[in-house]
Tab-separated table of C-alpha atoms in Angstrom:
chain	number	residue	atom	x	y	z
A	1	MET	CA	4.826	-14.493	-6.710
A	2	SER	CA	1.960	-16.863	-7.354
A	3	THR	CA	-1.296	-15.792	-8.949
A	4	LEU	CA	-3.074	-16.239	-5.626
A	5	ASP	CA	-0.527	-14.012	-3.853
A	6	HIS	CA	-0.848	-11.418	-6.598
A	7	LEU	CA	-4.638	-11.413	-6.300
A	8	ARG	CA	-4.383	-11.058	-2.523
A	9	LEU	CA	-2.068	-8.043	-2.907
A	10	GLU	CA	-4.360	-6.515	-5.541
A	11	SER	CA	-7.271	-6.836	-3.136
A	12	ARG	CA	-5.296	-5.104	-0.365
A	13	LEU	CA	-4.176	-2.417	-2.789
A	14	GLU	CA	-7.728	-1.647	-3.882
A	15	SER	CA	-8.909	-1.570	-0.284
A	16	ILE	CA	-6.141	0.835	0.755
A	17	CYS	CA	-6.769	3.152	-2.189
A	18	GLN	CA	-10.404	3.489	-1.180
A	19	HIS	CA	-9.265	5.280	2.009
A	20	GLY	CA	-8.315	8.388	0.037
A	21	CYS	CA	-4.975	9.871	-0.864
A	22	GLN	CA	-4.038	11.324	2.525
A	23	GLN	CA	-4.531	7.981	4.250
A	24	VAL	CA	-2.658	6.215	1.455
A	25	ARG	CA	0.261	8.614	1.968
A	26	ARG	CA	0.204	7.852	5.722
A	27	ILE	CA	0.318	4.129	4.977
A	28	ILE	CA	3.199	4.648	2.545
A	29	ALA	CA	5.120	6.629	5.179
A	30	ALA	CA	4.531	3.914	7.774
A	31	LEU	CA	5.650	1.166	5.398
A	32	GLU	CA	8.736	3.177	4.422
A	33	ASN	CA	9.594	3.310	8.137
A	34	GLY	CA	9.241	-0.466	8.359
A	35	ASP	CA	6.044	-0.296	10.392
A	36	GLU	CA	3.188	-2.708	9.952
A	37	VAL	CA	-0.233	-1.133	9.595
A	38	PRO	CA	-3.588	-2.884	10.012
A	39	GLU	CA	-4.024	-2.938	6.242
A	40	THR	CA	-0.896	-5.093	5.883
A	41	HIS	CA	-1.588	-7.493	8.742
A	42	GLY	CA	-0.740	-11.008	7.683
A	43	LEU	CA	1.567	-10.000	4.834
A	44	ASN	CA	5.206	-11.010	4.964
A	45	GLN	CA	8.069	-8.568	4.405
A	46	SER	CA	8.323	-9.176	0.648
A	47	GLU	CA	4.566	-8.774	0.216
A	48	ARG	CA	4.632	-5.503	2.185
A	49	ALA	CA	7.528	-4.313	-0.006
A	50	ALA	CA	5.597	-5.178	-3.167
A	51	LEU	CA	2.506	-3.414	-1.841
A	52	LEU	CA	4.588	-0.357	-0.943
A	53	ALA	CA	6.107	-0.222	-4.424
A	54	GLU	CA	2.653	-0.412	-6.016
A	55	LEU	CA	1.286	2.318	-3.757
A	56	GLN	CA	4.259	4.548	-4.521
A	57	GLN	CA	3.746	4.090	-8.256
A	58	ILE	CA	0.067	4.907	-8.003
A	59	MET	CA	0.616	7.977	-5.851
A	60	ALA	CA	3.427	9.257	-8.082
A	61	VAL	CA	0.709	10.059	-10.615
A	62	TYR	CA	-0.823	12.535	-8.158
A	63	GLY	CA	2.424	14.335	-7.330
A	64	ASP	CA	1.964	16.851	-4.539
A	65	VAL	CA	-1.784	17.181	-4.965
A	66	CYS	CA	-2.496	15.622	-1.564
A	67	ARG	CA	0.451	15.770	0.794
A	68	LEU	CA	0.265	15.118	4.522
């Protein structure tokens, strides 16, 4: 992944995380189901997978603190 692609994903990641943990969990669930959400519009499959992996890692820190 190029530096530009990485920066673009980081920007999306930060934007998604600002929605709060319940919304982040909804986005994770949608991505796990293979759905595209507005926050991932324009990303290809590998970029969505990378974003999903990052979101999962971040939310693993919180455990069950904010479940759907």
